[in-house]
Coordinates of N, CA and C in Angstrom, one line a residue:
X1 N 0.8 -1.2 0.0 CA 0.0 0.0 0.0 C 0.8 1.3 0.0
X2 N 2.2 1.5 0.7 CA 2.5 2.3 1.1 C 3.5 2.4 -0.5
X3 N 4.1 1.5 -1.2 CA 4.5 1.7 -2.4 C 3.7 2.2 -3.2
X4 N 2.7 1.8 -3.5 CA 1.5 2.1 -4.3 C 0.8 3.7 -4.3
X5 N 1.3 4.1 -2.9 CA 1.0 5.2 -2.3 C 1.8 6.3 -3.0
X6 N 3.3 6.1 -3.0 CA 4.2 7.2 -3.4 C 4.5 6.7 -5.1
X7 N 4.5 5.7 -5.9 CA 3.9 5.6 -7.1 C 3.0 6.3 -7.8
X8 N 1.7 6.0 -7.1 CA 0.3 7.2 -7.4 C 0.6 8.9 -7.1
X9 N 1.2 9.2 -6.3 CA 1.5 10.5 -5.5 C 2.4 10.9 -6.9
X10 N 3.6 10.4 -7.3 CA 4.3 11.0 -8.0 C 3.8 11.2 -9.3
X11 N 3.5 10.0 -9.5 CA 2.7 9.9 -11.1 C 1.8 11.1 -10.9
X12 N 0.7 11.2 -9.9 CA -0.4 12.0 -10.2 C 0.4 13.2 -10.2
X13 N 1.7 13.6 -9.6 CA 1.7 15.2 -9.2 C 2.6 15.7 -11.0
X14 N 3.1 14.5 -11.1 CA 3.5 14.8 -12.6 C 2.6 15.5 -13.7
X15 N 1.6 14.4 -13.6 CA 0.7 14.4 -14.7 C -0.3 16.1 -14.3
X16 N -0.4 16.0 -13.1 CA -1.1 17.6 -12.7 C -0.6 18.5 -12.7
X17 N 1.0 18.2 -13.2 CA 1.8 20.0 -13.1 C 1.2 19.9 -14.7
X18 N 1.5 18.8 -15.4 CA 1.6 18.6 -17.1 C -0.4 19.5 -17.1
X19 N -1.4 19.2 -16.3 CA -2.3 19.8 -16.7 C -2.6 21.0 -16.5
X20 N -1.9 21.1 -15.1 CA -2.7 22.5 -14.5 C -1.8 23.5 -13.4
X21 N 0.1 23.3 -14.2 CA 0.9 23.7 -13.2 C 0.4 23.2 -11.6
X22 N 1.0 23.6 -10.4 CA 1.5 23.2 -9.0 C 0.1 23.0 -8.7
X23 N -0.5 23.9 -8.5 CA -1.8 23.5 -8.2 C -2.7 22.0 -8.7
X24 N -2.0 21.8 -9.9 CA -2.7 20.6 -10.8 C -1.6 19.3 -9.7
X25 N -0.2 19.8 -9.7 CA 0.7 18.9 -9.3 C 0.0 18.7 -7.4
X26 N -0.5 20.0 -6.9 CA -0.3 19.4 -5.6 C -1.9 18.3 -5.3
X27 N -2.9 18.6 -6.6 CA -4.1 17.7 -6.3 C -4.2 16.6 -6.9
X28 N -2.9 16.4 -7.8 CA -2.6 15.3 -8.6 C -1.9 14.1 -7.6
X29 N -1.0 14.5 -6.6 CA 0.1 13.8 -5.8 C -1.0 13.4 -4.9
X30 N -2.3 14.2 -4.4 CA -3.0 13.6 -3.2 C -4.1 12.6 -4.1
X31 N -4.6 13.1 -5.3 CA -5.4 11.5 -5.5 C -4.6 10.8 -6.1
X32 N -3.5 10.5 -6.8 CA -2.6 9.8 -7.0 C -2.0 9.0 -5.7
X33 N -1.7 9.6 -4.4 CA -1.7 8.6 -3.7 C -2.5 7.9 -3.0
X34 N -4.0 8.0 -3.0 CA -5.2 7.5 -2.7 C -5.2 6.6 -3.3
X35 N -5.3 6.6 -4.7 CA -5.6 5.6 -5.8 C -4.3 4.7 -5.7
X36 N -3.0 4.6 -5.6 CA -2.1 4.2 -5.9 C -1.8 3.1 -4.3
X37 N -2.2 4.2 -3.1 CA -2.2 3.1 -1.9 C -3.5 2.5 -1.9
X38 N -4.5 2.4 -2.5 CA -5.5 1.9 -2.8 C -5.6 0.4 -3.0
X39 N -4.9 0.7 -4.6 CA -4.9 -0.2 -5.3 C -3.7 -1.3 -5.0
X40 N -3.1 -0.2 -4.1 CA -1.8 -1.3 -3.5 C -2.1 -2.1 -2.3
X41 N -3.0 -1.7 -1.8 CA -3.2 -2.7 -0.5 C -4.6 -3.5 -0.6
X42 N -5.2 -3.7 -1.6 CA -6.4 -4.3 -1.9 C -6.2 -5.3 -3.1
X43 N -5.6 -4.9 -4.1 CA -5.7 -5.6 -5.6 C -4.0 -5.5 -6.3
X44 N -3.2 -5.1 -5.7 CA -1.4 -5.3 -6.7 C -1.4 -6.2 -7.8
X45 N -2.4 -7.8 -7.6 CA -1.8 -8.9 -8.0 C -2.8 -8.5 -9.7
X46 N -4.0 -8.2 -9.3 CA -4.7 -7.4 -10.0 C -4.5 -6.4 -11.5
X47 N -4.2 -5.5 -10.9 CA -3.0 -4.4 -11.4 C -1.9 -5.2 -12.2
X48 N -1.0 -5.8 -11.3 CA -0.2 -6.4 -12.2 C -0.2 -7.8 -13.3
X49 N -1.7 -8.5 -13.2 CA -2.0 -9.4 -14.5 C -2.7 -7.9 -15.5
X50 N -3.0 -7.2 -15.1 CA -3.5 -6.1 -16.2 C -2.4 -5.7 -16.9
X51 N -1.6 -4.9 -16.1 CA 0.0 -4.1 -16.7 C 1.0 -5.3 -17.7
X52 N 1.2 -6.6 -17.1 CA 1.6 -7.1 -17.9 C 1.4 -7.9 -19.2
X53 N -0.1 -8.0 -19.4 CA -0.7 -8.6 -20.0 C -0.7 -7.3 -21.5
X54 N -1.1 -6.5 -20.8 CA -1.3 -5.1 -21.9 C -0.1 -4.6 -22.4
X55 N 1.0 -4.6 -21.6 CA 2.4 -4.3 -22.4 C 3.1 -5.4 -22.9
X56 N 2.9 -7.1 -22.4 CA 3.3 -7.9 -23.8 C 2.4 -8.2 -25.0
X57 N 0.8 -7.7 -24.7 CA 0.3 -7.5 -26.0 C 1.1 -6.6 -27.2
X58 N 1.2 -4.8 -26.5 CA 1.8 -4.2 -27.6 C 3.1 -4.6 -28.2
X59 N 3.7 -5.6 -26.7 CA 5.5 -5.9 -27.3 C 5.2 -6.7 -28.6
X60 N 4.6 -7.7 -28.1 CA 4.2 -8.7 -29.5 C 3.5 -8.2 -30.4
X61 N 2.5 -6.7 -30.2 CA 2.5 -6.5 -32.0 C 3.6 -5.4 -32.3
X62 N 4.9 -5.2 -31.9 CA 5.8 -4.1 -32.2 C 6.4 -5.1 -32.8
X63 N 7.0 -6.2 -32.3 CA 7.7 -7.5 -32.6 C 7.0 -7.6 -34.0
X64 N 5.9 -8.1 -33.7 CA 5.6 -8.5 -35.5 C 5.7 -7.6 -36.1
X65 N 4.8 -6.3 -36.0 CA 5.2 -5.7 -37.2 C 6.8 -5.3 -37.3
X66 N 7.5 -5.0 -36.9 CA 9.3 -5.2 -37.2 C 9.3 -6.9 -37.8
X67 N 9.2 -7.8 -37.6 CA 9.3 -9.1 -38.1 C 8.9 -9.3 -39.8
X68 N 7.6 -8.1 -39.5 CA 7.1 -8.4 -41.3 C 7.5 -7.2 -42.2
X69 N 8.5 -6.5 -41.4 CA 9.3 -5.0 -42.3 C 8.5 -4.1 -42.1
X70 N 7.3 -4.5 -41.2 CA 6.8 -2.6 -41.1 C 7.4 -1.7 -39.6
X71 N 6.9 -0.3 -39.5 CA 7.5 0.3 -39.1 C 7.2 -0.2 -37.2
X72 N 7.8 -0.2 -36.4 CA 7.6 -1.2 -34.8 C 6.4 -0.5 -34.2
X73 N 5.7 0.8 -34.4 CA 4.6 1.1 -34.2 C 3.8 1.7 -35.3
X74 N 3.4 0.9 -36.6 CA 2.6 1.3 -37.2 C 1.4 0.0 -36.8
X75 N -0.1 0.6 -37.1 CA -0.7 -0.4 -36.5 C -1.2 -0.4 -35.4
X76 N -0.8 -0.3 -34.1 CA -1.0 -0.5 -32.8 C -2.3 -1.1 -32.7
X77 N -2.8 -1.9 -32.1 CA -3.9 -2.3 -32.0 C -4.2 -2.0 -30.0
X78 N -4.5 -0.9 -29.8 CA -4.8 -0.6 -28.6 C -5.9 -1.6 -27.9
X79 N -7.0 -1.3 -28.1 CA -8.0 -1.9 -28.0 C -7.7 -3.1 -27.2
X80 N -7.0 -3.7 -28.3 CA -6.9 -5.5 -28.2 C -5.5 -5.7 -26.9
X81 N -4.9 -4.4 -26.5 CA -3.7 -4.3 -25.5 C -4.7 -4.4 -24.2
X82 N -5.6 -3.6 -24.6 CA -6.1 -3.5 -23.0 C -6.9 -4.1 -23.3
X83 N -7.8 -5.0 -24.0 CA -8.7 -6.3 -24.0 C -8.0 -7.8 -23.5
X84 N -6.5 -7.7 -23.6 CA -5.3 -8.4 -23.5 C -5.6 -8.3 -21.8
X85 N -5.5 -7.4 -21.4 CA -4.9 -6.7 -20.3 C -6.4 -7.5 -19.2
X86 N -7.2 -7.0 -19.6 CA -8.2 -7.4 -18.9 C -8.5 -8.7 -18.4
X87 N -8.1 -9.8 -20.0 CA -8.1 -10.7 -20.1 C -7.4 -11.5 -19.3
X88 N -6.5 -11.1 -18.8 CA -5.1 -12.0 -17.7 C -5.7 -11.4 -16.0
X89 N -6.5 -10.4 -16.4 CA -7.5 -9.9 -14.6 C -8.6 -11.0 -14.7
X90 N -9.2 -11.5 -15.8 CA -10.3 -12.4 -15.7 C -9.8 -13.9 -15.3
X91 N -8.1 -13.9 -15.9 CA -7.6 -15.4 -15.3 C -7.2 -15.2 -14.2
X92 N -7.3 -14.3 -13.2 CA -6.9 -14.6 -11.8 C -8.1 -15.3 -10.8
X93 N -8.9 -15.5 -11.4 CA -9.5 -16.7 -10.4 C -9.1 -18.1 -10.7
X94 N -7.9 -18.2 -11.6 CA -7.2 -19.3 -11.6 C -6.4 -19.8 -10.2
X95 N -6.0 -18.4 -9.5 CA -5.3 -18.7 -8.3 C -6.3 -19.4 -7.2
X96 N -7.5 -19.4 -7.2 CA -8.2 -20.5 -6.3 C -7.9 -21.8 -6.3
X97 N -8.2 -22.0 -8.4 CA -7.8 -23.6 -8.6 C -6.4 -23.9 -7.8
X98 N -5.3 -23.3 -8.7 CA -3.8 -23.7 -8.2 C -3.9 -23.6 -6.9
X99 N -4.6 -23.3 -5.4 CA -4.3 -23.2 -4.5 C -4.8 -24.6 -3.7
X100 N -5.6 -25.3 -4.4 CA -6.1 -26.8 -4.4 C -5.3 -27.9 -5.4
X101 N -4.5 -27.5 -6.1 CA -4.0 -28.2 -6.9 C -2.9 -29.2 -6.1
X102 N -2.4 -30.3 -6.5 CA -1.7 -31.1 -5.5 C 0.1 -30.8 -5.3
X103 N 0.1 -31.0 -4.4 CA 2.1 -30.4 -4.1 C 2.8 -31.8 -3.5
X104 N 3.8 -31.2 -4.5 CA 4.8 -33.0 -3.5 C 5.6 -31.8 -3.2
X105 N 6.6 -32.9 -2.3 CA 7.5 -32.6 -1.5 C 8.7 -33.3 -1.9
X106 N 9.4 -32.9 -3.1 CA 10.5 -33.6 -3.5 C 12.1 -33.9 -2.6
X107 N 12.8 -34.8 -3.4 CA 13.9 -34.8 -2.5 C 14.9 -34.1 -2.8
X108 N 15.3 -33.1 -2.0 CA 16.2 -31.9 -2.7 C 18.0 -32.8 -2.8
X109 N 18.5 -33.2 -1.8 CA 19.9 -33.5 -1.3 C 19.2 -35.1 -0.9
X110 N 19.4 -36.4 -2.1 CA 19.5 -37.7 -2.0 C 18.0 -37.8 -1.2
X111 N 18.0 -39.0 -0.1 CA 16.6 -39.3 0.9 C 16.6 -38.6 2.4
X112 N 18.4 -37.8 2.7 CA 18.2 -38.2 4.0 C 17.8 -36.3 3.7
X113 N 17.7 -35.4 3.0 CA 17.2 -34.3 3.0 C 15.6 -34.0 2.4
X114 N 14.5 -33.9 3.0 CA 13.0 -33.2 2.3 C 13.4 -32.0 2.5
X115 N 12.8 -31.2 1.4 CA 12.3 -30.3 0.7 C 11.0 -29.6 2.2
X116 N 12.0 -28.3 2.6 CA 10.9 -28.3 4.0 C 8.8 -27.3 3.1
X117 N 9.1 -27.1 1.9 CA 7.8 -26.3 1.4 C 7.7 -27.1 0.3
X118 N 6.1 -27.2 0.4 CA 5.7 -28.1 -0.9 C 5.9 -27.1 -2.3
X119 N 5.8 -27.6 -3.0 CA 6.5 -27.7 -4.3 C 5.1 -27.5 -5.3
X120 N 5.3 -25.6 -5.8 CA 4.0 -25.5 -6.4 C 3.9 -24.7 -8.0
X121 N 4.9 -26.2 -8.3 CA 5.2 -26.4 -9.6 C 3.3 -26.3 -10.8
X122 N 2.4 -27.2 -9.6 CA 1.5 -27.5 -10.5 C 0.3 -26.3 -10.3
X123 N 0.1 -25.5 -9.2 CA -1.0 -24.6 -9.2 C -0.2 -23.4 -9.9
X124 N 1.3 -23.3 -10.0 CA 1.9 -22.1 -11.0 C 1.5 -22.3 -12.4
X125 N 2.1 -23.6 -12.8 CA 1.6 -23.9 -14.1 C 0.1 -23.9 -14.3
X126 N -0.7 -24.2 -13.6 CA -2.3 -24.0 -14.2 C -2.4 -22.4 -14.0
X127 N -1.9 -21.4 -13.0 CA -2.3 -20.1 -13.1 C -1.4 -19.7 -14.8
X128 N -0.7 -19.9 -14.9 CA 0.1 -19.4 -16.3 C -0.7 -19.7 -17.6
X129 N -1.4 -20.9 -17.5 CA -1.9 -21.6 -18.7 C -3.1 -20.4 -18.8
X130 N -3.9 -20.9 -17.5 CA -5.2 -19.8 -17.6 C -4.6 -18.5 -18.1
X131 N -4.1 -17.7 -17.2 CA -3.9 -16.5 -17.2 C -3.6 -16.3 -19.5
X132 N -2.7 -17.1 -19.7 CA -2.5 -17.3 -21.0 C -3.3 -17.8 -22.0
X133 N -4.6 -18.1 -21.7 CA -6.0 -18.4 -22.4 C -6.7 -17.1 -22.1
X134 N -6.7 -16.6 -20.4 CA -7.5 -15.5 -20.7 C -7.1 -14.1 -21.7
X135 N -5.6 -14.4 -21.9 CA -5.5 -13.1 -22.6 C -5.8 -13.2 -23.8
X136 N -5.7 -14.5 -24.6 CA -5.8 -14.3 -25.8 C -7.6 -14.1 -26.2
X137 N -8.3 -14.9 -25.3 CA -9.6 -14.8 -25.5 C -9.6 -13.3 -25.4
X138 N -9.0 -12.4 -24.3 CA -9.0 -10.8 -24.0 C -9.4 -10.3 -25.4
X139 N -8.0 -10.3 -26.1 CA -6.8 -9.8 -27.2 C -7.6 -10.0 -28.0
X140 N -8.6 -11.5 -28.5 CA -9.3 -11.6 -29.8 C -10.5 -10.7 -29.5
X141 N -11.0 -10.7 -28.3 CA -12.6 -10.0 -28.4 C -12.4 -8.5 -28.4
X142 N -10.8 -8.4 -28.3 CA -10.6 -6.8 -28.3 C -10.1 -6.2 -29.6
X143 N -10.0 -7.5 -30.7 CA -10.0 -7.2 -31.8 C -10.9 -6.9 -32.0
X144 N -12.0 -8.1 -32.2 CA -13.5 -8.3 -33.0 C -13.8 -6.8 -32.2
X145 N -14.2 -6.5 -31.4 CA -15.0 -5.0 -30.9 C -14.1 -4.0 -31.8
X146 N -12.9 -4.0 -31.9 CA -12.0 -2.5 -32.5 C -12.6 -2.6 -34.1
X147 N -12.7 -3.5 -34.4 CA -13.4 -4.2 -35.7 C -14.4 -3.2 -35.9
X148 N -15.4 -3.9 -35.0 CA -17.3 -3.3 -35.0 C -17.1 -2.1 -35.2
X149 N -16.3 -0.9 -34.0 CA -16.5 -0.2 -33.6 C -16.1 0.9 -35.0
X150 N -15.0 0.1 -35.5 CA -14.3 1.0 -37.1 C -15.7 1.1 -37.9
X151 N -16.2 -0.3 -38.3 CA -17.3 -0.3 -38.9 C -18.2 0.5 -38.6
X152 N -18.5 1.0 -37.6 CA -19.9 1.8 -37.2 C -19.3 2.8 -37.5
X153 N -18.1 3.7 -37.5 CA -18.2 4.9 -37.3 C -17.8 4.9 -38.8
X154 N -16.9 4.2 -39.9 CA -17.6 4.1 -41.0 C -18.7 4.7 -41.7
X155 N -19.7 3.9 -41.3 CA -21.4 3.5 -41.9 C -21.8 5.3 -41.0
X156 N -21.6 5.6 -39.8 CA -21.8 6.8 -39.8 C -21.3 8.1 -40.3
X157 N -20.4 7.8 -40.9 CA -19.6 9.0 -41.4 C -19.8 8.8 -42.7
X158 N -20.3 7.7 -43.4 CA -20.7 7.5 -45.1 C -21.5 8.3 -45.5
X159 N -23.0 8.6 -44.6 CA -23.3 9.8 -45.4 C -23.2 11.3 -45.4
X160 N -22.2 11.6 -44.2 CA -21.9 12.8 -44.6 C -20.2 13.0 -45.5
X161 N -19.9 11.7 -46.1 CA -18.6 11.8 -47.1 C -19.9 11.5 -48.4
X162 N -20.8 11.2 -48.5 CA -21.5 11.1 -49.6 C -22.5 12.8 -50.1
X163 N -22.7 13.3 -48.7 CA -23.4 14.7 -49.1 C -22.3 16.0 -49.6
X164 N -21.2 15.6 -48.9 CA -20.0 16.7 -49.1 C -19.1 16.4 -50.3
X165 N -19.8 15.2 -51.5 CA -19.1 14.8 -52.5 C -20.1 15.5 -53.2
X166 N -21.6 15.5 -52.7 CA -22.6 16.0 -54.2 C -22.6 17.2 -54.1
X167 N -22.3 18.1 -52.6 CA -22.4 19.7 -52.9 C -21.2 20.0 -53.4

């Protein structure tokens, strides 16, 4: 909380001098650290399947397009970043499953040493799998909507590019 606190506080007082000089910076640093110890002492794990989820979406479309010779941010598919993003917040109720999932207790040093903490090789690997299904389900439905949403504004802007072609 208390990281999350002076994270939020700095960011916000940044972003408030950038809107509204000192006065912007000094009401920026106090809800900035509301929000920031907020979000840090209730939900971090939260926050961080979002944050990471959304920044290896963009990495992997900067990667491709550099891979297929276009320019490393032409393209951006925002949308589908933070549909990504959402998507790896929707697999964290994987961490219930994994926290029932089964743990051995391997032999670290031959028989005459156990391993004194069980071994949570298998509830990590089901949270990774999920978490990595929810994002792509995220990432596609954050296509198909960026999709719709081009289309509609399209079909709405067609007839005023059709009336400003006849006058």
């Amino acid at each position: 909380g208390v990281l999350g606190a002076v994270a939020g506080s700095i960011g916000g007082a940044i972003t408030g001098y950038y809107q509204n000089g000192w006065d912007g910076a000094m009401e920026g640093a106090a809800i900035g650290a509301a929000a920031g110890g907020t979000i840090g002492l209730l939900a971090p794990q939260i926050v961080g399947a979002f944050a990471t989820n959304a920044v290896a979406s963009l990495v992997g479309q900067v990667m491709s397009n550099k891979y297929h010779g276009a320019g490393a941010f032409d393209n951006l598919d925002i949308i589908s970043a933070l549909s990504s993003g959402l998507g790896g917040v929707a697999s964290t109720s994987a961490k219930g499953i994994s926290a029932f999932a089964p743990r051995s207790r391997p032999d670290v040093i031959g028989n005459f040493y156990k391993h004194t903490q069980p071994s949570k090789v298998i509830g990590t690997s089901i949270m990774a799998v999920s978490e990595g299904v929810g994002t792509a389900i995220g990432e596609t439905a954050g296509k198909e909507w960026n999709g719709l949403a081009q289309k509609m504004v399209t079909e709405i802007r067609a007839p005023q590019v059709q009336q400003s072609v006849s006058e």
